[in-house]
Amino acid sequence: DGGITQSPKYLFRKEGQNVTLSCEQNLNHDAMYWYRQDPGQGLRLIYYSQIVNDFQKGDIAEGYSVSREKKESFPLTVTSAQKNPTAFYLCASRPGAGELFFGEGSRLTVL
Amino acid sequence: AQRVTQPEKLLSVFKGAPVELKCNYSYSGSPELFWYVQYSRQRLQLLLRHISRESIKGFTADLNKGETSFHLKKPFAQEEDSAMYYCALHTSGTYKYIFGTGTRLKVLA
């Protein structure tokens, strides 16, 4: 089954803990993205990566970190420095040109 | 600065009525614009893009560079059109996509 897989679907975290969200794609896409989706604010770009071992900050990168060691994988770490981490996180990928393909999302709740 | 504006958070129409979801953008370069849709319990997916100039599920959108708009239209709304709609701008020469805040469309029976 091809596509983008995000895990876990739901995640709970205590304040002060780091947490890593997984994003894997088997579409052979070069570019990968992380967005945060909040009610009334739409999708805001956290990080994106055009190729392996390269990534750029988006509009709201503070408190987040990423890595791109493999083409298929683009994990996002939500660090304790992120002041308001409770949100719905969407991962996407894109071939050289064209549309974004999205995962089903991960909902993070900080207790 | 690049920006995408969707002025309506919620749009309610009756089944069979025309629908127009507004999208305005701010970008000095040559824009590539998209409409994405998120149905209940489904992932966000592409509805249409301005380059293809096609109609998908009865929806069309025309890029108006003079008014910097890319409004989504459908002549006769169906209940299954109820969803969240996002307008997105791709800035040329980059991999960056910018999304609007979204419009929730409710089609009433």
PDB file of N, CA and C in Angstrom, chain B residues 18-90:
ATOM      1  N   PRO B  18     -25.655  27.524  -5.638  1.00  0.00           N
ATOM      2  CA  PRO B  18     -24.268  27.728  -6.083  1.00  0.00           C
ATOM      3  C   PRO B  18     -23.345  27.982  -4.892  1.00  0.00           C
ATOM      4  N   VAL B  19     -22.087  27.603  -5.085  1.00  0.00           N
ATOM      5  CA  VAL B  19     -21.085  27.762  -4.031  1.00  0.00           C
ATOM      6  C   VAL B  19     -19.900  28.538  -4.582  1.00  0.00           C
ATOM      7  N   GLU B  20     -19.388  29.478  -3.774  1.00  0.00           N
ATOM      8  CA  GLU B  20     -18.140  30.149  -4.109  1.00  0.00           C
ATOM      9  C   GLU B  20     -17.311  30.291  -2.842  1.00  0.00           C
ATOM     10  N   LEU B  21     -16.167  29.647  -2.818  1.00  0.00           N
ATOM     11  CA  LEU B  21     -15.238  29.780  -1.698  1.00  0.00           C
ATOM     12  C   LEU B  21     -14.125  30.714  -2.147  1.00  0.00           C
ATOM     13  N   LYS B  22     -13.922  31.775  -1.393  1.00  0.00           N
ATOM     14  CA  LYS B  22     -12.995  32.809  -1.806  1.00  0.00           C
ATOM     15  C   LYS B  22     -11.562  32.521  -1.361  1.00  0.00           C
ATOM     16  N   CYS B  23     -10.637  32.897  -2.237  1.00  0.00           N
ATOM     17  CA  CYS B  23      -9.221  32.784  -1.938  1.00  0.00           C
ATOM     18  C   CYS B  23      -8.509  33.948  -2.611  1.00  0.00           C
ATOM     19  N   ASN B  24      -7.769  34.709  -1.839  1.00  0.00           N
ATOM     20  CA  ASN B  24      -6.919  35.767  -2.374  1.00  0.00           C
ATOM     21  C   ASN B  24      -5.487  35.511  -1.938  1.00  0.00           C
ATOM     22  N   TYR B  25      -4.555  35.880  -2.787  1.00  0.00           N
ATOM     23  CA  TYR B  25      -3.150  35.629  -2.461  1.00  0.00           C
ATOM     24  C   TYR B  25      -2.336  36.897  -2.625  1.00  0.00           C
ATOM     25  N   SER B  26      -1.200  36.887  -1.979  1.00  0.00           N
ATOM     26  CA  SER B  26      -0.239  37.981  -2.090  1.00  0.00           C
ATOM     27  C   SER B  26       1.111  37.370  -2.425  1.00  0.00           C
ATOM     28  N   TYR B  27       1.582  37.660  -3.642  1.00  0.00           N
ATOM     29  CA  TYR B  27       2.848  37.082  -4.090  1.00  0.00           C
ATOM     30  C   TYR B  27       3.308  37.835  -5.309  1.00  0.00           C
ATOM     31  N   SER B  28       4.544  38.266  -5.308  1.00  0.00           N
ATOM     32  CA  SER B  28       5.048  39.097  -6.394  1.00  0.00           C
ATOM     33  C   SER B  28       5.494  38.287  -7.604  1.00  0.00           C
ATOM     34  N   GLY B  29       5.700  37.001  -7.419  1.00  0.00           N
ATOM     35  CA  GLY B  29       6.170  36.172  -8.524  1.00  0.00           C
ATOM     36  C   GLY B  29       5.019  35.539  -9.282  1.00  0.00           C
ATOM     37  N   SER B  30       5.338  34.514 -10.048  1.00  0.00           N
ATOM     38  CA  SER B  30       4.325  33.800 -10.816  1.00  0.00           C
ATOM     39  C   SER B  30       3.740  32.698  -9.940  1.00  0.00           C
ATOM     40  N   PRO B  31       2.471  32.794  -9.562  1.00  0.00           N
ATOM     41  CA  PRO B  31       1.925  31.868  -8.567  1.00  0.00           C
ATOM     42  C   PRO B  31       1.487  30.530  -9.162  1.00  0.00           C
ATOM     43  N   GLU B  32       1.577  29.522  -8.340  1.00  0.00           N
ATOM     44  CA  GLU B  32       0.974  28.236  -8.645  1.00  0.00           C
ATOM     45  C   GLU B  32      -0.008  27.966  -7.510  1.00  0.00           C
ATOM     46  N   LEU B  33      -1.269  27.858  -7.864  1.00  0.00           N
ATOM     47  CA  LEU B  33      -2.312  27.791  -6.838  1.00  0.00           C
ATOM     48  C   LEU B  33      -3.052  26.480  -6.883  1.00  0.00           C
ATOM     49  N   PHE B  34      -3.482  26.062  -5.693  1.00  0.00           N
ATOM     50  CA  PHE B  34      -4.149  24.785  -5.506  1.00  0.00           C
ATOM     51  C   PHE B  34      -5.341  24.952  -4.564  1.00  0.00           C
ATOM     52  N   TRP B  35      -6.288  24.049  -4.710  1.00  0.00           N
ATOM     53  CA  TRP B  35      -7.327  23.852  -3.709  1.00  0.00           C
ATOM     54  C   TRP B  35      -7.196  22.432  -3.181  1.00  0.00           C
ATOM     55  N   TYR B  36      -7.127  22.322  -1.839  1.00  0.00           N
ATOM     56  CA  TYR B  36      -7.109  21.027  -1.177  1.00  0.00           C
ATOM     57  C   TYR B  36      -8.401  20.879  -0.385  1.00  0.00           C
ATOM     58  N   VAL B  37      -8.826  19.632  -0.210  1.00  0.00           N
ATOM     59  CA  VAL B  37     -10.066  19.366   0.510  1.00  0.00           C
ATOM     60  C   VAL B  37      -9.819  18.285   1.552  1.00  0.00           C
ATOM     61  N   GLN B  38     -10.489  18.444   2.689  1.00  0.00           N
ATOM     62  CA  GLN B  38     -10.394  17.446   3.759  1.00  0.00           C
ATOM     63  C   GLN B  38     -11.799  17.049   4.168  1.00  0.00           C
ATOM     64  N   TYR B  39     -12.234  15.873   3.719  1.00  0.00           N
ATOM     65  CA  TYR B  39     -13.523  15.342   4.124  1.00  0.00           C
ATOM     66  C   TYR B  39     -13.396  14.748   5.519  1.00  0.00           C
ATOM     67  N   SER B  40     -14.542  14.592   6.177  1.00  0.00           N
ATOM     68  CA  SER B  40     -14.537  14.083   7.545  1.00  0.00           C
ATOM     69  C   SER B  40     -13.826  12.738   7.609  1.00  0.00           C
ATOM     70  N   ARG B  41     -12.879  12.628   8.524  1.00  0.00           N
ATOM     71  CA  ARG B  41     -12.148  11.376   8.780  1.00  0.00           C
ATOM     72  C   ARG B  41     -11.301  10.916   7.589  1.00  0.00           C
ATOM     73  N   GLN B  42     -10.972  11.836   6.705  1.00  0.00           N
ATOM     74  CA  GLN B  42     -10.093  11.501   5.585  1.00  0.00           C
ATOM     75  C   GLN B  42      -8.898  12.443   5.583  1.00  0.00           C
ATOM     76  N   ARG B  43      -7.857  12.028   4.908  1.00  0.00           N
ATOM     77  CA  ARG B  43      -6.682  12.877   4.845  1.00  0.00           C
ATOM     78  C   ARG B  43      -6.883  14.021   3.862  1.00  0.00           C
ATOM     79  N   LEU B  44      -6.107  15.036   4.046  1.00  0.00           N
ATOM     80  CA  LEU B  44      -6.124  16.186   3.151  1.00  0.00           C
ATOM     81  C   LEU B  44      -5.672  15.742   1.751  1.00  0.00           C
ATOM     82  N   GLN B  45      -6.399  16.171   0.743  1.00  0.00           N
ATOM     83  CA  GLN B  45      -6.072  15.730  -0.620  1.00  0.00           C
ATOM     84  C   GLN B  45      -6.302  16.863  -1.610  1.00  0.00           C
ATOM     85  N   LEU B  46      -5.622  16.748  -2.727  1.00  0.00           N
ATOM     86  CA  LEU B  46      -5.749  17.761  -3.767  1.00  0.00           C
ATOM     87  C   LEU B  46      -7.126  17.704  -4.407  1.00  0.00           C
ATOM     88  N   LEU B  47      -7.743  18.868  -4.587  1.00  0.00           N
ATOM     89  CA  LEU B  47      -8.989  18.946  -5.335  1.00  0.00           C
ATOM     90  C   LEU B  47      -8.684  19.387  -6.766  1.00  0.00           C
ATOM     91  N   LEU B  48      -8.032  20.529  -6.902  1.00  0.00           N
ATOM     92  CA  LEU B  48      -7.619  20.943  -8.228  1.00  0.00           C
ATOM     93  C   LEU B  48      -6.504  21.982  -8.155  1.00  0.00           C
ATOM     94  N   ARG B  49      -5.853  22.184  -9.290  1.00  0.00           N
ATOM     95  CA  ARG B  49      -4.774  23.152  -9.397  1.00  0.00           C
ATOM     96  C   ARG B  49      -5.032  24.044 -10.598  1.00  0.00           C
ATOM     97  N   HIS B  50      -4.543  25.261 -10.548  1.00  0.00           N
ATOM     98  CA  HIS B  50      -4.909  26.209 -11.597  1.00  0.00           C
ATOM     99  C   HIS B  50      -4.277  25.839 -12.937  1.00  0.00           C
ATOM    100  N   ILE B  51      -3.147  25.163 -12.909  1.00  0.00           N
ATOM    101  CA  ILE B  51      -2.454  24.845 -14.158  1.00  0.00           C
ATOM    102  C   ILE B  51      -3.284  23.897 -15.016  1.00  0.00           C
ATOM    103  N   SER B  52      -3.964  22.968 -14.390  1.00  0.00           N
ATOM    104  CA  SER B  52      -4.673  21.954 -15.149  1.00  0.00           C
ATOM    105  C   SER B  52      -5.961  22.486 -15.762  1.00  0.00           C
ATOM    106  N   ARG B  53      -6.533  23.533 -15.169  1.00  0.00           N
ATOM    107  CA  ARG B  53      -7.748  24.163 -15.693  1.00  0.00           C
ATOM    108  C   ARG B  53      -8.867  23.127 -15.929  1.00  0.00           C
ATOM    109  N   GLU B  54      -8.984  22.193 -15.026  1.00  0.00           N
ATOM    110  CA  GLU B  54     -10.003  21.166 -15.197  1.00  0.00           C
ATOM    111  C   GLU B  54     -11.071  21.308 -14.120  1.00  0.00           C
ATOM    112  N   SER B  55     -12.167  20.592 -14.320  1.00  0.00           N
ATOM    113  CA  SER B  55     -13.249  20.573 -13.345  1.00  0.00           C
ATOM    114  C   SER B  55     -13.195  19.241 -12.608  1.00  0.00           C
ATOM    115  N   ILE B  56     -13.165  19.307 -11.290  1.00  0.00           N
ATOM    116  CA  ILE B  56     -13.133  18.107 -10.472  1.00  0.00           C
ATOM    117  C   ILE B  56     -14.359  18.105  -9.568  1.00  0.00           C
ATOM    118  N   LYS B  57     -15.135  17.046  -9.637  1.00  0.00           N
ATOM    119  CA  LYS B  57     -16.364  16.923  -8.823  1.00  0.00           C
ATOM    120  C   LYS B  57     -17.265  18.144  -9.025  1.00  0.00           C
ATOM    121  N   GLY B  58     -17.213  18.714 -10.212  1.00  0.00           N
ATOM    122  CA  GLY B  58     -18.058  19.858 -10.526  1.00  0.00           C
ATOM    123  C   GLY B  58     -17.488  21.194 -10.089  1.00  0.00           C
ATOM    124  N   PHE B  59     -16.340  21.177  -9.424  1.00  0.00           N
ATOM    125  CA  PHE B  59     -15.694  22.401  -8.974  1.00  0.00           C
ATOM    126  C   PHE B  59     -14.757  22.944 -10.044  1.00  0.00           C
ATOM    127  N   THR B  60     -14.706  24.259 -10.142  1.00  0.00           N
ATOM    128  CA  THR B  60     -13.734  24.937 -10.994  1.00  0.00           C
ATOM    129  C   THR B  60     -13.127  26.099 -10.230  1.00  0.00           C
ATOM    130  N   ALA B  61     -11.958  26.512 -10.666  1.00  0.00           N
ATOM    131  CA  ALA B  61     -11.318  27.678 -10.063  1.00  0.00           C
ATOM    132  C   ALA B  61     -10.483  28.355 -11.132  1.00  0.00           C
ATOM    133  N   ASP B  62     -10.648  29.641 -11.270  1.00  0.00           N
ATOM    134  CA  ASP B  62      -9.899  30.402 -12.263  1.00  0.00           C
ATOM    135  C   ASP B  62      -8.956  31.371 -11.570  1.00  0.00           C
ATOM    136  N   LEU B  63      -7.732  31.369 -12.042  1.00  0.00           N
ATOM    137  CA  LEU B  63      -6.751  32.291 -11.497  1.00  0.00           C
ATOM    138  C   LEU B  63      -6.953  33.662 -12.120  1.00  0.00           C
ATOM    139  N   ASN B  64      -7.172  34.662 -11.288  1.00  0.00           N
ATOM    140  CA  ASN B  64      -7.327  36.042 -11.744  1.00  0.00           C
ATOM    141  C   ASN B  64      -6.142  36.828 -11.198  1.00  0.00           C
ATOM    142  N   LYS B  65      -5.154  37.027 -12.044  1.00  0.00           N
ATOM    143  CA  LYS B  65      -3.931  37.692 -11.585  1.00  0.00           C
ATOM    144  C   LYS B  65      -4.177  39.162 -11.261  1.00  0.00           C
ATOM    145  N   GLY B  66      -5.119  39.774 -11.966  1.00  0.00           N
ATOM    146  CA  GLY B  66      -5.401  41.187 -11.706  1.00  0.00           C
ATOM    147  C   GLY B  66      -5.973  41.395 -10.309  1.00  0.00           C
ATOM    148  N   GLU B  67      -6.854  40.492  -9.910  1.00  0.00           N
ATOM    149  CA  GLU B  67      -7.465  40.581  -8.584  1.00  0.00           C
ATOM    150  C   GLU B  67      -6.741  39.699  -7.561  1.00  0.00           C
ATOM    151  N   THR B  68      -5.693  39.036  -7.996  1.00  0.00           N
ATOM    152  CA  THR B  68      -4.944  38.076  -7.159  1.00  0.00           C
ATOM    153  C   THR B  68      -5.899  37.158  -6.408  1.00  0.00           C
ATOM    154  N   SER B  69      -6.754  36.513  -7.177  1.00  0.00           N
ATOM    155  CA  SER B  69      -7.751  35.635  -6.572  1.00  0.00           C
ATOM    156  C   SER B  69      -7.762  34.279  -7.264  1.00  0.00           C
ATOM    157  N   PHE B  70      -8.263  33.298  -6.540  1.00  0.00           N
ATOM    158  CA  PHE B  70      -8.386  31.931  -7.063  1.00  0.00           C
ATOM    159  C   PHE B  70      -9.598  31.308  -6.385  1.00  0.00           C
ATOM    160  N   HIS B  71     -10.741  31.866  -6.665  1.00  0.00           N
ATOM    161  CA  HIS B  71     -11.970  31.434  -5.998  1.00  0.00           C
ATOM    162  C   HIS B  71     -12.439  30.084  -6.537  1.00  0.00           C
ATOM    163  N   LEU B  72     -12.974  29.263  -5.638  1.00  0.00           N
ATOM    164  CA  LEU B  72     -13.475  27.929  -5.986  1.00  0.00           C
ATOM    165  C   LEU B  72     -14.990  28.002  -6.153  1.00  0.00           C
ATOM    166  N   LYS B  73     -15.482  27.454  -7.260  1.00  0.00           N
ATOM    167  CA  LYS B  73     -16.907  27.591  -7.563  1.00  0.00           C
ATOM    168  C   LYS B  73     -17.512  26.255  -7.953  1.00  0.00           C
ATOM    169  N   LYS B  74     -18.791  26.137  -7.618  1.00  0.00           N
ATOM    170  CA  LYS B  74     -19.570  24.979  -8.069  1.00  0.00           C
ATOM    171  C   LYS B  74     -21.003  25.455  -8.260  1.00  0.00           C
ATOM    172  N   PRO B  75     -21.605  25.170  -9.408  1.00  0.00           N
ATOM    173  CA  PRO B  75     -22.938  25.716  -9.680  1.00  0.00           C
ATOM    174  C   PRO B  75     -24.044  25.125  -8.803  1.00  0.00           C
ATOM    175  N   PHE B  76     -23.912  23.842  -8.440  1.00  0.00           N
ATOM    176  CA  PHE B  76     -24.977  23.191  -7.668  1.00  0.00           C
ATOM    177  C   PHE B  76     -24.335  22.343  -6.563  1.00  0.00           C
ATOM    178  N   ALA B  77     -24.428  22.799  -5.350  1.00  0.00           N
ATOM    179  CA  ALA B  77     -23.781  22.098  -4.240  1.00  0.00           C
ATOM    180  C   ALA B  77     -24.497  20.796  -3.903  1.00  0.00           C
ATOM    181  N   GLN B  78     -23.705  19.803  -3.496  1.00  0.00           N
ATOM    182  CA  GLN B  78     -24.225  18.515  -3.054  1.00  0.00           C
ATOM    183  C   GLN B  78     -23.847  18.304  -1.587  1.00  0.00           C
ATOM    184  N   GLU B  79     -24.624  17.484  -0.892  1.00  0.00           N
ATOM    185  CA  GLU B  79     -24.331  17.247   0.520  1.00  0.00           C
ATOM    186  C   GLU B  79     -22.946  16.671   0.724  1.00  0.00           C
ATOM    187  N   GLU B  80     -22.491  15.853  -0.224  1.00  0.00           N
ATOM    188  CA  GLU B  80     -21.163  15.243  -0.082  1.00  0.00           C
ATOM    189  C   GLU B  80     -20.027  16.237  -0.284  1.00  0.00           C
ATOM    190  N   ASP B  81     -20.344  17.467  -0.646  1.00  0.00           N
ATOM    191  CA  ASP B  81     -19.317  18.491  -0.766  1.00  0.00           C
ATOM    192  C   ASP B  81     -18.941  19.084   0.593  1.00  0.00           C
ATOM    193  N   SER B  82     -19.706  18.762   1.604  1.00  0.00           N
ATOM    194  CA  SER B  82     -19.409  19.281   2.946  1.00  0.00           C
ATOM    195  C   SER B  82     -18.020  18.810   3.369  1.00  0.00           C
ATOM    196  N   ALA B  83     -17.164  19.760   3.674  1.00  0.00           N
ATOM    197  CA  ALA B  83     -15.760  19.447   3.990  1.00  0.00           C
ATOM    198  C   ALA B  83     -15.041  20.740   4.356  1.00  0.00           C
ATOM    199  N   MET B  84     -13.766  20.575   4.662  1.00  0.00           N
ATOM    200  CA  MET B  84     -12.894  21.722   4.903  1.00  0.00           C
ATOM    201  C   MET B  84     -12.080  21.943   3.639  1.00  0.00           C
ATOM    202  N   TYR B  85     -12.031  23.178   3.175  1.00  0.00           N
ATOM    203  CA  TYR B  85     -11.335  23.498   1.933  1.00  0.00           C
ATOM    204  C   TYR B  85     -10.199  24.478   2.217  1.00  0.00           C
ATOM    205  N   TYR B  86      -9.032  24.153   1.678  1.00  0.00           N
ATOM    206  CA  TYR B  86      -7.865  25.009   1.857  1.00  0.00           C
ATOM    207  C   TYR B  86      -7.331  25.452   0.502  1.00  0.00           C
ATOM    208  N   CYS B  87      -7.054  26.724   0.403  1.00  0.00           N
ATOM    209  CA  CYS B  87      -6.373  27.276  -0.757  1.00  0.00           C
ATOM    210  C   CYS B  87      -4.875  27.313  -0.449  1.00  0.00           C
ATOM    211  N   ALA B  88      -4.039  26.982  -1.422  1.00  0.00           N
ATOM    212  CA  ALA B  88      -2.597  26.934  -1.184  1.00  0.00           C
ATOM    213  C   ALA B  88      -1.835  27.568  -2.335  1.00  0.00           C
ATOM    214  N   LEU B  89      -0.758  28.226  -1.981  1.00  0.00           N
ATOM    215  CA  LEU B  89       0.115  28.905  -2.942  1.00  0.00           C
ATOM    216  C   LEU B  89       1.481  28.247  -2.916  1.00  0.00           C
ATOM    217  N   HIS B  90       1.964  27.894  -4.090  1.00  0.00           N
ATOM    218  CA  HIS B  90       3.332  27.399  -4.202  1.00  0.00           C
ATOM    219  C   HIS B  90       4.174  28.504  -4.820  1.00  0.00           C
TER     220      HIS B  90
END
